[in-house]
């Protein structure tokens, strides 16, 4: 699972997504993701780290957490079509910008809601948010 050791540090590994069907699957994925992210954060110049979800119908959603435990989502313009689902899954209204700030307790619902729409994922270590918050 950790084939990243064989590739140059600046080359992202895109992994196919396996649909998660229940909260147990999501929590197991979160645990695995956290381990992979901790390894990636040890690399030099790591900032703006998290995960990128490439969606099956176009666009990307970047997920990061801040030190307070909030979830930051950067929904690219090509992925705006997923906004109603994000609202339904988390109970948070769509913000006026492409940056969503969600409470940490919504992570499981968010991943479960997005699961069937994700094509691939990759760890990111230097994503620049278009906001002064991050």
PDB file of N, CA, C and O in Angstrom, residues 33-104:
ATOM      1  N   UNK A  33      -5.695   6.808   5.820  1.00  0.00           N
ATOM      2  CA  UNK A  33      -5.358   8.119   5.275  1.00  0.00           C
ATOM      3  C   UNK A  33      -4.491   8.908   6.249  1.00  0.00           C
ATOM      4  O   UNK A  33      -3.495   9.522   5.861  1.00  0.00           O
ATOM      5  N   UNK A  34      -4.853   8.885   7.544  1.00  0.00           N
ATOM      6  CA  UNK A  34      -4.065   9.605   8.546  1.00  0.00           C
ATOM      7  C   UNK A  34      -2.626   9.095   8.601  1.00  0.00           C
ATOM      8  O   UNK A  34      -1.697   9.891   8.719  1.00  0.00           O
ATOM      9  N   UNK A  35      -2.440   7.795   8.536  1.00  0.00           N
ATOM     10  CA  UNK A  35      -1.075   7.240   8.537  1.00  0.00           C
ATOM     11  C   UNK A  35      -0.297   7.705   7.303  1.00  0.00           C
ATOM     12  O   UNK A  35       0.853   8.115   7.401  1.00  0.00           O
ATOM     13  N   UNK A  36      -0.929   7.630   6.129  1.00  0.00           N
ATOM     14  CA  UNK A  36      -0.263   8.087   4.901  1.00  0.00           C
ATOM     15  C   UNK A  36       0.060   9.578   4.967  1.00  0.00           C
ATOM     16  O   UNK A  36       1.129  10.016   4.547  1.00  0.00           O
ATOM     17  N   UNK A  37      -0.858  10.362   5.501  1.00  0.00           N
ATOM     18  CA  UNK A  37      -0.648  11.801   5.599  1.00  0.00           C
ATOM     19  C   UNK A  37       0.484  12.126   6.565  1.00  0.00           C
ATOM     20  O   UNK A  37       1.322  12.988   6.289  1.00  0.00           O
ATOM     21  N   UNK A  38       0.554  11.428   7.683  1.00  0.00           N
ATOM     22  CA  UNK A  38       1.645  11.653   8.642  1.00  0.00           C
ATOM     23  C   UNK A  38       2.991  11.386   7.989  1.00  0.00           C
ATOM     24  O   UNK A  38       3.958  12.115   8.221  1.00  0.00           O
ATOM     25  N   UNK A  39       3.081  10.358   7.182  1.00  0.00           N
ATOM     26  CA  UNK A  39       4.329  10.072   6.456  1.00  0.00           C
ATOM     27  C   UNK A  39       4.656  11.184   5.474  1.00  0.00           C
ATOM     28  O   UNK A  39       5.799  11.601   5.347  1.00  0.00           O
ATOM     29  N   UNK A  40       3.652  11.691   4.765  1.00  0.00           N
ATOM     30  CA  UNK A  40       3.876  12.739   3.769  1.00  0.00           C
ATOM     31  C   UNK A  40       4.292  14.047   4.423  1.00  0.00           C
ATOM     32  O   UNK A  40       5.073  14.814   3.857  1.00  0.00           O
ATOM     33  N   UNK A  41       3.808  14.314   5.618  1.00  0.00           N
ATOM     34  CA  UNK A  41       4.105  15.572   6.291  1.00  0.00           C
ATOM     35  C   UNK A  41       5.554  15.654   6.750  1.00  0.00           C
ATOM     36  O   UNK A  41       6.024  16.731   7.089  1.00  0.00           O
ATOM     37  N   UNK A  42       6.280  14.566   6.756  1.00  0.00           N
ATOM     38  CA  UNK A  42       7.684  14.601   7.158  1.00  0.00           C
ATOM     39  C   UNK A  42       8.589  15.084   6.034  1.00  0.00           C
ATOM     40  O   UNK A  42       9.764  15.325   6.257  1.00  0.00           O
ATOM     41  N   UNK A  43       8.028  15.243   4.845  1.00  0.00           N
ATOM     42  CA  UNK A  43       8.830  15.683   3.707  1.00  0.00           C
ATOM     43  C   UNK A  43       9.115  17.178   3.811  1.00  0.00           C
ATOM     44  O   UNK A  43       8.301  17.947   4.313  1.00  0.00           O
ATOM     45  N   UNK A  44      10.272  17.611   3.316  1.00  0.00           N
ATOM     46  CA  UNK A  44      10.607  19.041   3.373  1.00  0.00           C
ATOM     47  C   UNK A  44       9.575  19.900   2.636  1.00  0.00           C
ATOM     48  O   UNK A  44       8.982  19.465   1.660  1.00  0.00           O
ATOM     49  N   UNK A  45       9.356  21.084   3.138  1.00  0.00           N
ATOM     50  CA  UNK A  45       8.461  22.070   2.534  1.00  0.00           C
ATOM     51  C   UNK A  45       6.995  21.655   2.538  1.00  0.00           C
ATOM     52  O   UNK A  45       6.221  22.142   1.727  1.00  0.00           O
ATOM     53  N   UNK A  46       6.600  20.732   3.404  1.00  0.00           N
ATOM     54  CA  UNK A  46       5.197  20.325   3.474  1.00  0.00           C
ATOM     55  C   UNK A  46       4.370  21.455   4.082  1.00  0.00           C
ATOM     56  O   UNK A  46       4.629  21.901   5.177  1.00  0.00           O
ATOM     57  N   UNK A  47       3.387  21.932   3.335  1.00  0.00           N
ATOM     58  CA  UNK A  47       2.448  22.939   3.811  1.00  0.00           C
ATOM     59  C   UNK A  47       1.189  22.815   2.968  1.00  0.00           C
ATOM     60  O   UNK A  47       1.250  22.464   1.804  1.00  0.00           O
ATOM     61  N   UNK A  48       0.060  23.055   3.542  1.00  0.00           N
ATOM     62  CA  UNK A  48      -1.186  22.890   2.800  1.00  0.00           C
ATOM     63  C   UNK A  48      -1.419  21.435   2.453  1.00  0.00           C
ATOM     64  O   UNK A  48      -1.844  21.113   1.362  1.00  0.00           O
ATOM     65  N   UNK A  49      -1.134  20.553   3.388  1.00  0.00           N
ATOM     66  CA  UNK A  49      -1.209  19.127   3.116  1.00  0.00           C
ATOM     67  C   UNK A  49      -2.604  18.582   3.396  1.00  0.00           C
ATOM     68  O   UNK A  49      -3.360  19.125   4.197  1.00  0.00           O
ATOM     69  N   UNK A  50      -2.934  17.520   2.699  1.00  0.00           N
ATOM     70  CA  UNK A  50      -4.231  16.881   2.848  1.00  0.00           C
ATOM     71  C   UNK A  50      -4.417  15.855   1.760  1.00  0.00           C
ATOM     72  O   UNK A  50      -3.480  15.162   1.367  1.00  0.00           O
ATOM     73  N   UNK A  51      -5.617  15.780   1.226  1.00  0.00           N
ATOM     74  CA  UNK A  51      -5.921  14.808   0.185  1.00  0.00           C
ATOM     75  C   UNK A  51      -6.724  15.487  -0.910  1.00  0.00           C
ATOM     76  O   UNK A  51      -7.494  16.416  -0.650  1.00  0.00           O
ATOM     77  N   UNK A  52      -6.515  15.029  -2.120  1.00  0.00           N
ATOM     78  CA  UNK A  52      -7.274  15.511  -3.263  1.00  0.00           C
ATOM     79  C   UNK A  52      -8.152  14.376  -3.759  1.00  0.00           C
ATOM     80  O   UNK A  52      -7.662  13.276  -4.039  1.00  0.00           O
ATOM     81  N   UNK A  53      -9.442  14.644  -3.866  1.00  0.00           N
ATOM     82  CA  UNK A  53     -10.377  13.707  -4.462  1.00  0.00           C
ATOM     83  C   UNK A  53     -10.651  14.166  -5.893  1.00  0.00           C
ATOM     84  O   UNK A  53     -11.138  15.280  -6.096  1.00  0.00           O
ATOM     85  N   UNK A  54     -10.308  13.346  -6.878  1.00  0.00           N
ATOM     86  CA  UNK A  54     -10.690  13.634  -8.268  1.00  0.00           C
ATOM     87  C   UNK A  54     -12.032  12.958  -8.483  1.00  0.00           C
ATOM     88  O   UNK A  54     -12.186  11.763  -8.247  1.00  0.00           O
ATOM     89  N   UNK A  55     -13.018  13.727  -8.900  1.00  0.00           N
ATOM     90  CA  UNK A  55     -14.389  13.226  -9.014  1.00  0.00           C
ATOM     91  C   UNK A  55     -14.655  12.607 -10.379  1.00  0.00           C
ATOM     92  O   UNK A  55     -14.093  13.033 -11.390  1.00  0.00           O
ATOM     93  N   UNK A  56     -15.542  11.613 -10.399  1.00  0.00           N
ATOM     94  CA  UNK A  56     -15.820  10.875 -11.633  1.00  0.00           C
ATOM     95  C   UNK A  56     -16.464  11.751 -12.705  1.00  0.00           C
ATOM     96  O   UNK A  56     -16.263  11.508 -13.893  1.00  0.00           O
ATOM     97  N   UNK A  57     -17.208  12.772 -12.314  1.00  0.00           N
ATOM     98  CA  UNK A  57     -17.878  13.629 -13.294  1.00  0.00           C
ATOM     99  C   UNK A  57     -17.153  14.956 -13.500  1.00  0.00           C
ATOM    100  O   UNK A  57     -17.719  15.899 -14.043  1.00  0.00           O
ATOM    101  N   UNK A  58     -15.902  15.034 -13.055  1.00  0.00           N
ATOM    102  CA  UNK A  58     -15.082  16.209 -13.288  1.00  0.00           C
ATOM    103  C   UNK A  58     -14.848  17.046 -12.056  1.00  0.00           C
ATOM    104  O   UNK A  58     -15.699  17.155 -11.180  1.00  0.00           O
ATOM    105  N   UNK A  59     -13.667  17.593 -12.006  1.00  0.00           N
ATOM    106  CA  UNK A  59     -13.285  18.481 -10.925  1.00  0.00           C
ATOM    107  C   UNK A  59     -12.604  17.752  -9.780  1.00  0.00           C
ATOM    108  O   UNK A  59     -12.518  16.517  -9.756  1.00  0.00           O
ATOM    109  N   UNK A  60     -12.107  18.561  -8.859  1.00  0.00           N
ATOM    110  CA  UNK A  60     -11.391  18.040  -7.708  1.00  0.00           C
ATOM    111  C   UNK A  60     -11.867  18.745  -6.445  1.00  0.00           C
ATOM    112  O   UNK A  60     -12.248  19.914  -6.479  1.00  0.00           O
ATOM    113  N   UNK A  61     -11.804  18.002  -5.344  1.00  0.00           N
ATOM    114  CA  UNK A  61     -12.087  18.549  -4.024  1.00  0.00           C
ATOM    115  C   UNK A  61     -10.853  18.270  -3.175  1.00  0.00           C
ATOM    116  O   UNK A  61     -10.444  17.122  -3.037  1.00  0.00           O
ATOM    117  N   UNK A  62     -10.244  19.330  -2.645  1.00  0.00           N
ATOM    118  CA  UNK A  62      -9.087  19.211  -1.756  1.00  0.00           C
ATOM    119  C   UNK A  62      -9.578  19.276  -0.331  1.00  0.00           C
ATOM    120  O   UNK A  62     -10.312  20.197   0.030  1.00  0.00           O
ATOM    121  N   UNK A  63      -9.188  18.312   0.486  1.00  0.00           N
ATOM    122  CA  UNK A  63      -9.602  18.252   1.878  1.00  0.00           C
ATOM    123  C   UNK A  63      -8.382  18.412   2.764  1.00  0.00           C
ATOM    124  O   UNK A  63      -7.386  17.712   2.587  1.00  0.00           O
ATOM    125  N   UNK A  64      -8.485  19.348   3.692  1.00  0.00           N
ATOM    126  CA  UNK A  64      -7.444  19.601   4.685  1.00  0.00           C
ATOM    127  C   UNK A  64      -8.119  19.798   6.030  1.00  0.00           C
ATOM    128  O   UNK A  64      -9.286  20.168   6.086  1.00  0.00           O
ATOM    129  N   UNK A  65      -7.386  19.587   7.101  1.00  0.00           N
ATOM    130  CA  UNK A  65      -7.892  19.936   8.417  1.00  0.00           C
ATOM    131  C   UNK A  65      -6.966  20.990   9.009  1.00  0.00           C
ATOM    132  O   UNK A  65      -5.767  21.001   8.721  1.00  0.00           O
ATOM    133  N   UNK A  66      -7.542  21.870   9.801  1.00  0.00           N
ATOM    134  CA  UNK A  66      -6.715  22.899  10.431  1.00  0.00           C
ATOM    135  C   UNK A  66      -6.385  22.461  11.862  1.00  0.00           C
ATOM    136  O   UNK A  66      -6.901  21.449  12.347  1.00  0.00           O
ATOM    137  N   UNK A  67      -5.519  23.194  12.544  1.00  0.00           N
ATOM    138  CA  UNK A  67      -5.118  22.796  13.900  1.00  0.00           C
ATOM    139  C   UNK A  67      -6.275  22.703  14.901  1.00  0.00           C
ATOM    140  O   UNK A  67      -6.178  21.989  15.885  1.00  0.00           O
ATOM    141  N   UNK A  68      -7.374  23.398  14.639  1.00  0.00           N
ATOM    142  CA  UNK A  68      -8.531  23.342  15.531  1.00  0.00           C
ATOM    143  C   UNK A  68      -9.430  22.154  15.231  1.00  0.00           C
ATOM    144  O   UNK A  68     -10.438  21.944  15.900  1.00  0.00           O
ATOM    145  N   UNK A  69      -9.130  21.387  14.181  1.00  0.00           N
ATOM    146  CA  UNK A  69      -9.931  20.217  13.835  1.00  0.00           C
ATOM    147  C   UNK A  69     -11.018  20.475  12.807  1.00  0.00           C
ATOM    148  O   UNK A  69     -11.769  19.564  12.462  1.00  0.00           O
ATOM    149  N   UNK A  70     -11.113  21.697  12.321  1.00  0.00           N
ATOM    150  CA  UNK A  70     -12.090  21.991  11.272  1.00  0.00           C
ATOM    151  C   UNK A  70     -11.621  21.396   9.953  1.00  0.00           C
ATOM    152  O   UNK A  70     -10.428  21.211   9.724  1.00  0.00           O
ATOM    153  N   UNK A  71     -12.577  21.128   9.088  1.00  0.00           N
ATOM    154  CA  UNK A  71     -12.292  20.598   7.755  1.00  0.00           C
ATOM    155  C   UNK A  71     -12.356  21.753   6.778  1.00  0.00           C
ATOM    156  O   UNK A  71     -13.314  22.526   6.773  1.00  0.00           O
ATOM    157  N   UNK A  72     -11.341  21.872   5.953  1.00  0.00           N
ATOM    158  CA  UNK A  72     -11.327  22.870   4.887  1.00  0.00           C
ATOM    159  C   UNK A  72     -11.419  22.135   3.559  1.00  0.00           C
ATOM    160  O   UNK A  72     -10.625  21.232   3.290  1.00  0.00           O
ATOM    161  N   UNK A  73     -12.404  22.511   2.753  1.00  0.00           N
ATOM    162  CA  UNK A  73     -12.557  21.940   1.426  1.00  0.00           C
ATOM    163  C   UNK A  73     -12.344  23.033   0.399  1.00  0.00           C
ATOM    164  O   UNK A  73     -12.921  24.116   0.509  1.00  0.00           O
ATOM    165  N   UNK A  74     -11.530  22.748  -0.583  1.00  0.00           N
ATOM    166  CA  UNK A  74     -11.370  23.630  -1.733  1.00  0.00           C
ATOM    167  C   UNK A  74     -12.020  22.898  -2.901  1.00  0.00           C
ATOM    168  O   UNK A  74     -11.502  21.889  -3.384  1.00  0.00           O
ATOM    169  N   UNK A  75     -13.188  23.371  -3.304  1.00  0.00           N
ATOM    170  CA  UNK A  75     -13.952  22.750  -4.380  1.00  0.00           C
ATOM    171  C   UNK A  75     -13.630  23.516  -5.662  1.00  0.00           C
ATOM    172  O   UNK A  75     -13.990  24.688  -5.787  1.00  0.00           O
ATOM    173  N   UNK A  76     -12.937  22.864  -6.590  1.00  0.00           N
ATOM    174  CA  UNK A  76     -12.535  23.547  -7.821  1.00  0.00           C
ATOM    175  C   UNK A  76     -13.774  23.915  -8.634  1.00  0.00           C
ATOM    176  O   UNK A  76     -14.837  23.292  -8.479  1.00  0.00           O
ATOM    177  N   UNK A  77     -13.674  24.935  -9.498  1.00  0.00           N
ATOM    178  CA  UNK A  77     -14.837  25.333 -10.301  1.00  0.00           C
ATOM    179  C   UNK A  77     -15.440  24.170 -11.102  1.00  0.00           C
ATOM    180  O   UNK A  77     -16.660  24.095 -11.254  1.00  0.00           O
ATOM    181  N   UNK A  78     -14.613  23.248 -11.571  1.00  0.00           N
ATOM    182  CA  UNK A  78     -15.122  22.100 -12.342  1.00  0.00           C
ATOM    183  C   UNK A  78     -15.925  21.138 -11.470  1.00  0.00           C
ATOM    184  O   UNK A  78     -16.662  20.298 -11.981  1.00  0.00           O
ATOM    185  N   UNK A  79     -15.776  21.241 -10.149  1.00  0.00           N
ATOM    186  CA  UNK A  79     -16.471  20.345  -9.221  1.00  0.00           C
ATOM    187  C   UNK A  79     -17.640  21.021  -8.520  1.00  0.00           C
ATOM    188  O   UNK A  79     -18.235  20.426  -7.621  1.00  0.00           O
ATOM    189  N   UNK A  80     -18.010  22.220  -8.932  1.00  0.00           N
ATOM    190  CA  UNK A  80     -19.111  22.929  -8.273  1.00  0.00           C
ATOM    191  C   UNK A  80     -20.408  22.141  -8.308  1.00  0.00           C
ATOM    192  O   UNK A  80     -21.267  22.315  -7.445  1.00  0.00           O
ATOM    193  N   UNK A  81     -20.552  21.247  -9.263  1.00  0.00           N
ATOM    194  CA  UNK A  81     -21.756  20.430  -9.379  1.00  0.00           C
ATOM    195  C   UNK A  81     -22.012  19.584  -8.128  1.00  0.00           C
ATOM    196  O   UNK A  81     -23.133  19.167  -7.872  1.00  0.00           O
ATOM    197  N   UNK A  82     -20.959  19.340  -7.325  1.00  0.00           N
ATOM    198  CA  UNK A  82     -21.094  18.493  -6.145  1.00  0.00           C
ATOM    199  C   UNK A  82     -21.566  19.283  -4.912  1.00  0.00           C
ATOM    200  O   UNK A  82     -21.884  18.688  -3.889  1.00  0.00           O
ATOM    201  N   UNK A  83     -21.678  20.582  -5.012  1.00  0.00           N
ATOM    202  CA  UNK A  83     -22.053  21.415  -3.862  1.00  0.00           C
ATOM    203  C   UNK A  83     -23.370  21.012  -3.202  1.00  0.00           C
ATOM    204  O   UNK A  83     -23.437  20.964  -1.963  1.00  0.00           O
ATOM    205  N   UNK A  84     -24.441  20.723  -3.955  1.00  0.00           N
ATOM    206  CA  UNK A  84     -25.674  20.302  -3.273  1.00  0.00           C
ATOM    207  C   UNK A  84     -25.480  19.028  -2.440  1.00  0.00           C
ATOM    208  O   UNK A  84     -26.056  18.895  -1.359  1.00  0.00           O
ATOM    209  N   UNK A  85     -24.655  18.119  -2.907  1.00  0.00           N
ATOM    210  CA  UNK A  85     -24.386  16.904  -2.135  1.00  0.00           C
ATOM    211  C   UNK A  85     -23.605  17.235  -0.870  1.00  0.00           C
ATOM    212  O   UNK A  85     -23.885  16.672   0.188  1.00  0.00           O
ATOM    213  N   UNK A  86     -22.637  18.147  -0.966  1.00  0.00           N
ATOM    214  CA  UNK A  86     -21.876  18.549   0.214  1.00  0.00           C
ATOM    215  C   UNK A  86     -22.801  19.138   1.270  1.00  0.00           C
ATOM    216  O   UNK A  86     -22.673  18.843   2.457  1.00  0.00           O
ATOM    217  N   UNK A  87     -23.745  19.968   0.836  1.00  0.00           N
ATOM    218  CA  UNK A  87     -24.708  20.549   1.762  1.00  0.00           C
ATOM    219  C   UNK A  87     -25.580  19.461   2.386  1.00  0.00           C
ATOM    220  O   UNK A  87     -25.799  19.452   3.603  1.00  0.00           O
ATOM    221  N   UNK A  88     -26.053  18.529   1.568  1.00  0.00           N
ATOM    222  CA  UNK A  88     -26.911  17.455   2.086  1.00  0.00           C
ATOM    223  C   UNK A  88     -26.155  16.557   3.070  1.00  0.00           C
ATOM    224  O   UNK A  88     -26.698  16.159   4.096  1.00  0.00           O
ATOM    225  N   UNK A  89     -24.903  16.246   2.764  1.00  0.00           N
ATOM    226  CA  UNK A  89     -24.125  15.332   3.609  1.00  0.00           C
ATOM    227  C   UNK A  89     -23.703  15.966   4.926  1.00  0.00           C
ATOM    228  O   UNK A  89     -23.595  15.282   5.937  1.00  0.00           O
ATOM    229  N   UNK A  90     -23.455  17.279   4.918  1.00  0.00           N
ATOM    230  CA  UNK A  90     -22.886  17.924   6.104  1.00  0.00           C
ATOM    231  C   UNK A  90     -23.851  18.849   6.838  1.00  0.00           C
ATOM    232  O   UNK A  90     -23.588  19.224   7.980  1.00  0.00           O
ATOM    233  N   UNK A  91     -24.920  19.270   6.170  1.00  0.00           N
ATOM    234  CA  UNK A  91     -25.843  20.225   6.777  1.00  0.00           C
ATOM    235  C   UNK A  91     -25.327  21.647   6.760  1.00  0.00           C
ATOM    236  O   UNK A  91     -25.899  22.525   7.405  1.00  0.00           O
ATOM    237  N   UNK A  92     -24.261  21.895   6.019  1.00  0.00           N
ATOM    238  CA  UNK A  92     -23.655  23.235   5.929  1.00  0.00           C
ATOM    239  C   UNK A  92     -24.024  23.853   4.587  1.00  0.00           C
ATOM    240  O   UNK A  92     -23.863  23.228   3.535  1.00  0.00           O
ATOM    241  N   UNK A  93     -24.520  25.095   4.615  1.00  0.00           N
ATOM    242  CA  UNK A  93     -24.869  25.786   3.374  1.00  0.00           C
ATOM    243  C   UNK A  93     -23.624  26.089   2.546  1.00  0.00           C
ATOM    244  O   UNK A  93     -22.532  26.300   3.092  1.00  0.00           O
ATOM    245  N   UNK A  94     -23.802  26.139   1.238  1.00  0.00           N
ATOM    246  CA  UNK A  94     -22.702  26.459   0.338  1.00  0.00           C
ATOM    247  C   UNK A  94     -22.198  27.869   0.625  1.00  0.00           C
ATOM    248  O   UNK A  94     -22.975  28.813   0.711  1.00  0.00           O
ATOM    249  N   UNK A  95     -20.873  28.014   0.792  1.00  0.00           N
ATOM    250  CA  UNK A  95     -20.317  29.349   1.047  1.00  0.00           C
ATOM    251  C   UNK A  95     -20.269  30.176  -0.242  1.00  0.00           C
ATOM    252  O   UNK A  95     -20.394  29.631  -1.344  1.00  0.00           O
ATOM    253  N   UNK A  96     -20.044  31.476  -0.118  1.00  0.00           N
ATOM    254  CA  UNK A  96     -19.955  32.323  -1.307  1.00  0.00           C
ATOM    255  C   UNK A  96     -18.662  32.101  -2.104  1.00  0.00           C
ATOM    256  O   UNK A  96     -18.567  32.524  -3.246  1.00  0.00           O
ATOM    257  N   UNK A  97     -17.675  31.431  -1.516  1.00  0.00           N
ATOM    258  CA  UNK A  97     -16.425  31.147  -2.224  1.00  0.00           C
ATOM    259  C   UNK A  97     -16.311  29.638  -2.451  1.00  0.00           C
ATOM    260  O   UNK A  97     -17.191  28.878  -2.063  1.00  0.00           O
ATOM    261  N   UNK A  98     -15.222  29.216  -3.068  1.00  0.00           N
ATOM    262  CA  UNK A  98     -15.041  27.778  -3.298  1.00  0.00           C
ATOM    263  C   UNK A  98     -14.434  27.084  -2.087  1.00  0.00           C
ATOM    264  O   UNK A  98     -14.258  25.877  -2.100  1.00  0.00           O
ATOM    265  N   UNK A  99     -14.148  27.821  -1.017  1.00  0.00           N
ATOM    266  CA  UNK A  99     -13.590  27.238   0.202  1.00  0.00           C
ATOM    267  C   UNK A  99     -14.725  27.002   1.198  1.00  0.00           C
ATOM    268  O   UNK A  99     -15.430  27.935   1.580  1.00  0.00           O
ATOM    269  N   UNK A 100     -14.876  25.762   1.602  1.00  0.00           N
ATOM    270  CA  UNK A 100     -15.863  25.367   2.601  1.00  0.00           C
ATOM    271  C   UNK A 100     -15.137  25.146   3.917  1.00  0.00           C
ATOM    272  O   UNK A 100     -14.073  24.536   3.938  1.00  0.00           O
ATOM    273  N   UNK A 101     -15.709  25.601   5.018  1.00  0.00           N
ATOM    274  CA  UNK A 101     -15.179  25.315   6.352  1.00  0.00           C
ATOM    275  C   UNK A 101     -16.256  24.519   7.072  1.00  0.00           C
ATOM    276  O   UNK A 101     -17.378  24.992   7.260  1.00  0.00           O
ATOM    277  N   UNK A 102     -15.903  23.285   7.441  1.00  0.00           N
ATOM    278  CA  UNK A 102     -16.856  22.365   8.053  1.00  0.00           C
ATOM    279  C   UNK A 102     -16.373  21.958   9.437  1.00  0.00           C
ATOM    280  O   UNK A 102     -15.169  21.835   9.656  1.00  0.00           O
ATOM    281  N   UNK A 103     -17.301  21.691  10.347  1.00  0.00           N
ATOM    282  CA  UNK A 103     -16.866  21.170  11.651  1.00  0.00           C
ATOM    283  C   UNK A 103     -16.299  19.755  11.495  1.00  0.00           C
ATOM    284  O   UNK A 103     -16.739  18.988  10.637  1.00  0.00           O
ATOM    285  N   UNK A 104     -15.325  19.423  12.316  1.00  0.00           N
ATOM    286  CA  UNK A 104     -14.643  18.139  12.221  1.00  0.00           C
ATOM    287  C   UNK A 104     -15.559  16.941  12.339  1.00  0.00           C
ATOM    288  O   UNK A 104     -15.310  15.903  11.720  1.00  0.00           O
TER     289      UNK A 104
END
